[in-house]
mmCIF file of C-alpha atoms in Angstrom:
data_model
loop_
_atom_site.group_PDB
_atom_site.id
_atom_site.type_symbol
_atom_site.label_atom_id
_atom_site.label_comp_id
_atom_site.label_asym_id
_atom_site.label_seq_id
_atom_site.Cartn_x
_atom_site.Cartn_y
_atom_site.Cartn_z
ATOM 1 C CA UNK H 16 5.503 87.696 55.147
ATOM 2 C CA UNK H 17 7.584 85.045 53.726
ATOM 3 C CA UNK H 18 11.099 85.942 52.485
ATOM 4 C CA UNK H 19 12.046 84.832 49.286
ATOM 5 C CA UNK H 20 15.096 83.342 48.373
ATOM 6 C CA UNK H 21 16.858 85.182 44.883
ATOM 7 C CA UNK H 22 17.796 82.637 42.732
ATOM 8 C CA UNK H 23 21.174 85.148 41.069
ATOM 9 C CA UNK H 24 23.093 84.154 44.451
ATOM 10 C CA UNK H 25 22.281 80.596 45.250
ATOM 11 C CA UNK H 26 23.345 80.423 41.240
ATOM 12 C CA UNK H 27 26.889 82.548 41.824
ATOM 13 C CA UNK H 28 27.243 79.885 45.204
ATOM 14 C CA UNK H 29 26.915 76.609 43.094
ATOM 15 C CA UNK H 30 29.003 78.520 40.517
ATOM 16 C CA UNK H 31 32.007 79.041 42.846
ATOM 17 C CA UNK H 32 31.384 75.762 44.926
ATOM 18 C CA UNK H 33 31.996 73.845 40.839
ATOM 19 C CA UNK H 34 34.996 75.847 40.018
ATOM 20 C CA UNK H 35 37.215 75.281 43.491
ATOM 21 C CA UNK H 36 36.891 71.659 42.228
ATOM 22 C CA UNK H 37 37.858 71.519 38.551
ATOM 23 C CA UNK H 38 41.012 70.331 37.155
ATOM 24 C CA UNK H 39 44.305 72.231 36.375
ATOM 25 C CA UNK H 40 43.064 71.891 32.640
ATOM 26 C CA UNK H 41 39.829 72.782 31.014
ATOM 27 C CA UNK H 42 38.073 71.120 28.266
ATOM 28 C CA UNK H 43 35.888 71.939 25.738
ATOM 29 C CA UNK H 44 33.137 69.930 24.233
ATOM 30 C CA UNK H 45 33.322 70.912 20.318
ATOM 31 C CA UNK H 46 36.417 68.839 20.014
ATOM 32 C CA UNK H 47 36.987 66.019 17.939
ATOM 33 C CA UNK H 48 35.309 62.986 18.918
ATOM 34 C CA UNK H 49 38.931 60.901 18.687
ATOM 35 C CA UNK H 50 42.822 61.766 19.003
ATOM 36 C CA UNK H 51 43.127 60.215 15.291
ATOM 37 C CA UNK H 52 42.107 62.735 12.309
ATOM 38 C CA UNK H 53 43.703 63.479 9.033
ATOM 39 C CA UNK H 54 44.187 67.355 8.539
ATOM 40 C CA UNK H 55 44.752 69.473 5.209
ATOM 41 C CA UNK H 56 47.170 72.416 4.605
ATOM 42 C CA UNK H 57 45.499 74.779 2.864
ATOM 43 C CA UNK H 58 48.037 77.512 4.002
ATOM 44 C CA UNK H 59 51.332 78.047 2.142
ATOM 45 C CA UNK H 60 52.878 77.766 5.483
ATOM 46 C CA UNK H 61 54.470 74.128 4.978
ATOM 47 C CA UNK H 62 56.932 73.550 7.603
ATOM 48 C CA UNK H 63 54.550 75.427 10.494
ATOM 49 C CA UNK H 64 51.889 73.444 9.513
ATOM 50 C CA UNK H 65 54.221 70.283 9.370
ATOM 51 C CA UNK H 66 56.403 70.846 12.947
ATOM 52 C CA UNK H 67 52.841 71.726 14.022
ATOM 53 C CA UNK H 68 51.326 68.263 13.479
ATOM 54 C CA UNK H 69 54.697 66.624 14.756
ATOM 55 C CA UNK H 70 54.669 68.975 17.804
ATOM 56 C CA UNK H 71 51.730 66.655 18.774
ATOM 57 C CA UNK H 72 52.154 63.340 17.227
ATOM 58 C CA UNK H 73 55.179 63.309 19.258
ATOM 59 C CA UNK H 74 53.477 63.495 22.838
ATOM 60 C CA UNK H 75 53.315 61.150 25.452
ATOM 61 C CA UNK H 76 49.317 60.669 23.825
ATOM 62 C CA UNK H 77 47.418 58.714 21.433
ATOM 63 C CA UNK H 78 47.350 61.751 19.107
ATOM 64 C CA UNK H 79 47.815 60.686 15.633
ATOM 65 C CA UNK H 80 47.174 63.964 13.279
ATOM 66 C CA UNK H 81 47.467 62.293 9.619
ATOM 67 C CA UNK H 82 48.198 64.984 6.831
ATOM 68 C CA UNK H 83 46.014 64.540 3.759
ATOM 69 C CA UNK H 84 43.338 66.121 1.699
ATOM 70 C CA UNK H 85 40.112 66.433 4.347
ATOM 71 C CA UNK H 86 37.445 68.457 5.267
ATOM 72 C CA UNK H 87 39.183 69.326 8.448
ATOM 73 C CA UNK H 88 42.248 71.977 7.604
ATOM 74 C CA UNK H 89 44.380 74.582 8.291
ATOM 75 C CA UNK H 90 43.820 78.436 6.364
ATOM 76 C CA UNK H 91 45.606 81.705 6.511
ATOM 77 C CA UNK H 92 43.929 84.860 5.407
ATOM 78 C CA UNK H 93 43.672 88.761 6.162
ATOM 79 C CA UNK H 94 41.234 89.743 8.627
ATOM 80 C CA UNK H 95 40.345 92.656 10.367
ATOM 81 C CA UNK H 96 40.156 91.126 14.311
ATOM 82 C CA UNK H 97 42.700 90.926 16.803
ATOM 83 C CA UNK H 98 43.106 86.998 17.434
ATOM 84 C CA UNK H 99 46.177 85.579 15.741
ATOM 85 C CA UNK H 100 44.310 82.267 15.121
ATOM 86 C CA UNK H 101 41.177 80.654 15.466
ATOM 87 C CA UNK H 102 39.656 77.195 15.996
ATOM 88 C CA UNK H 103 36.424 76.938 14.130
ATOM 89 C CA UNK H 104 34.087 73.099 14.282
ATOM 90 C CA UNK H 105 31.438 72.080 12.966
ATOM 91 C CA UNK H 106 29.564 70.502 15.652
ATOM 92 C CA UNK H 107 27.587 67.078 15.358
ATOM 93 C CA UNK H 108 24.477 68.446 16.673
ATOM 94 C CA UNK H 109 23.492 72.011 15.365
ATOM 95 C CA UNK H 110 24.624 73.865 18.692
ATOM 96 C CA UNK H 111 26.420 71.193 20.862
ATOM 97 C CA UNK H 112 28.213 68.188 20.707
ATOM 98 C CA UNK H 113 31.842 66.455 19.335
ATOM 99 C CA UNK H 114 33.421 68.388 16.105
ATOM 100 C CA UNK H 115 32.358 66.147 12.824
ATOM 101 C CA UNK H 116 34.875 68.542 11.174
ATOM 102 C CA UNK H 117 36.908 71.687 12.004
ATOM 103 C CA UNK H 118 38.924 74.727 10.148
ATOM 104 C CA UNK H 119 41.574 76.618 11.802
ATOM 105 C CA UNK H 120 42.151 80.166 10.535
ATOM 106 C CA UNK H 121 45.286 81.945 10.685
ATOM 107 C CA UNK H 122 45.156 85.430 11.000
ATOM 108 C CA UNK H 123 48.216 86.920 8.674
ATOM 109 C CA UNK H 124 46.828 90.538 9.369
ATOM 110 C CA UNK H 125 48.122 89.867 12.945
ATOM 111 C CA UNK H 126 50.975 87.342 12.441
ATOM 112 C CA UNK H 127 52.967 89.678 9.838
ATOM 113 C CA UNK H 128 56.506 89.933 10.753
ATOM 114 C CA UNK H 129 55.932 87.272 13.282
ATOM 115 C CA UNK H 130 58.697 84.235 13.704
ATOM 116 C CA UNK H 131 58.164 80.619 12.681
ATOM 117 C CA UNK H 132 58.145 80.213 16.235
ATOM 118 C CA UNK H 133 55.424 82.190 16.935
ATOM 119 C CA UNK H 134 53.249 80.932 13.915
ATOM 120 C CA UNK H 135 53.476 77.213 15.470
ATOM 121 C CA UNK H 136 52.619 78.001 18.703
ATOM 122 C CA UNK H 137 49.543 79.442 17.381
ATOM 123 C CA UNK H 138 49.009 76.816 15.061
ATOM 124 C CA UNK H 139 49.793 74.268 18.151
ATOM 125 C CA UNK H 140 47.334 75.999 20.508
ATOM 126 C CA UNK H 141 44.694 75.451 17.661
ATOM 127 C CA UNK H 142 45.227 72.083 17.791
ATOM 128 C CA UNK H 143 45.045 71.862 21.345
ATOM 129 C CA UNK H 144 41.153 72.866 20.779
ATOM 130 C CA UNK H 145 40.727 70.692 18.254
ATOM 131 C CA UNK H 146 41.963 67.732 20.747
ATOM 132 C CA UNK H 147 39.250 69.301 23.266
ATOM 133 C CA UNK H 148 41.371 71.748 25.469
ATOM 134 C CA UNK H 149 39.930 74.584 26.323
ATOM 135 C CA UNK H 150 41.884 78.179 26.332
ATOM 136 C CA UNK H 151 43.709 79.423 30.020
ATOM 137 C CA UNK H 152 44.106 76.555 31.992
ATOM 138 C CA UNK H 153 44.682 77.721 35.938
ATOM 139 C CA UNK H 154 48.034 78.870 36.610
ATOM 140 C CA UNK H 155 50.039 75.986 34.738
ATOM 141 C CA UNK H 156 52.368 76.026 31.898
ATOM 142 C CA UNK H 157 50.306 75.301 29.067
ATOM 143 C CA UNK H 158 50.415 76.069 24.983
ATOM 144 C CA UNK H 159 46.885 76.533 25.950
ATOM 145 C CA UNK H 160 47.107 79.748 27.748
ATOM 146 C CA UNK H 161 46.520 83.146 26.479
ATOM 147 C CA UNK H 162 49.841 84.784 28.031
ATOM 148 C CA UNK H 163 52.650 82.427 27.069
ATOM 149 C CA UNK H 164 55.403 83.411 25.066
ATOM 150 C CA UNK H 165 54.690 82.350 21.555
ATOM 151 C CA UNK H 166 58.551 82.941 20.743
ATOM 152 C CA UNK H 167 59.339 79.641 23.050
ATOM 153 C CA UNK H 168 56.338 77.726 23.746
ATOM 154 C CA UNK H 169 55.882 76.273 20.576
ATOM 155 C CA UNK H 170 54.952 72.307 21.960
ATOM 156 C CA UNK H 171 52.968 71.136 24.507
ATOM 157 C CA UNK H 172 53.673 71.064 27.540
ATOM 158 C CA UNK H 173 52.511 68.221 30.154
ATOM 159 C CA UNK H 174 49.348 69.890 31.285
ATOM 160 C CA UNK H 175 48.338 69.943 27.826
ATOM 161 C CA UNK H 176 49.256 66.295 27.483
ATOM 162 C CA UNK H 177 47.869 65.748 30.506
ATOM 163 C CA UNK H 178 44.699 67.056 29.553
ATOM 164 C CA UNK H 179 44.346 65.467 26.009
ATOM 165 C CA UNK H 180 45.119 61.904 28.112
ATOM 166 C CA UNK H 181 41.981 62.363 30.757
ATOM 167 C CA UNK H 182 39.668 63.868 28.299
ATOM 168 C CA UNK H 183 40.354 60.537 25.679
ATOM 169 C CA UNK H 184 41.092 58.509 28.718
ATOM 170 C CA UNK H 185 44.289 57.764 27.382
#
């Protein structure tokens, strides 16, 4: 009798075989199809929302985040979840594909109390999604990672910039 071969470890093989090559940065695809995008404040957070957008204009990257009235902006509101922010696109195909538009949430439930500091670096990180950078890069300082300290990582750092430039092939 023939012995079949399970497809669940050949799949967990090419898996692991994918990941040992990957970069120090991970991408997403629901970012924005460009570096270049006007973004609205729609939060009463001005200066945040302002060092925010300079915190990436001023890169080493093509980023050029324009603030104006759009259908791409930034919101705070009270809700009952854990995450301190949240990056939210609308995709260009119904389930896949570049962001033709995007609203980040900010979560005051969670960010009550919290510094400026720690309200740009989770504004920041938001962007960082929004310019296609996916959350936890491997072991590197990022604004991208889950466990930095929001009190002094409020910029990004050069993996992020690093990552924005070989995504846009900057």
């Amino acid at each position: 009798m023939k012995k079949l071969i399970r497809p669940i470890p050949v799949v967990i093989i090419i898996v692991l075989m994918f990941s040992s090559i990957t970069y120090g940065y991970v991408h997403i695809s629901t970012g924005m199809p460009t570096t270049s995008f006007i973004v609205e404040n729609r939060s009463s957070y001005s200066s945040i929302f302002n060092n925010s957008i300079a915190a990436w204009n001023n890169t080493d990257t093509s980023v050029e985040l324009t603030k104006a009235k759009s259908d791409n902006y930034v919101i705070t509101g009270q809700y009952d979840d854990t995450w301190y922010g949240v990056y939210k696109p609308s995709l260009k195909y119904i389930f896949w594909g570049p962001a033709t538009k995007f609203v980040i949430q900010l979560n005051r439930s969670q960010l009550v109390g919290k510094s400026d500091n720690f309200w740009q670096s989770v504004l920041v990180h938001e962007f960082g999604h929004a310019l296609s950078l996916g959350d936890n890069p491997p072991e590197s300082p990022s604004i991208m990672r889950y466990d930095r300290d929001r009190e002094s990582m409020i910029t990004p750092q050069q993996d992020d910039i690093d990552g924005v430039n070989a995504y846009y092939n900057n």
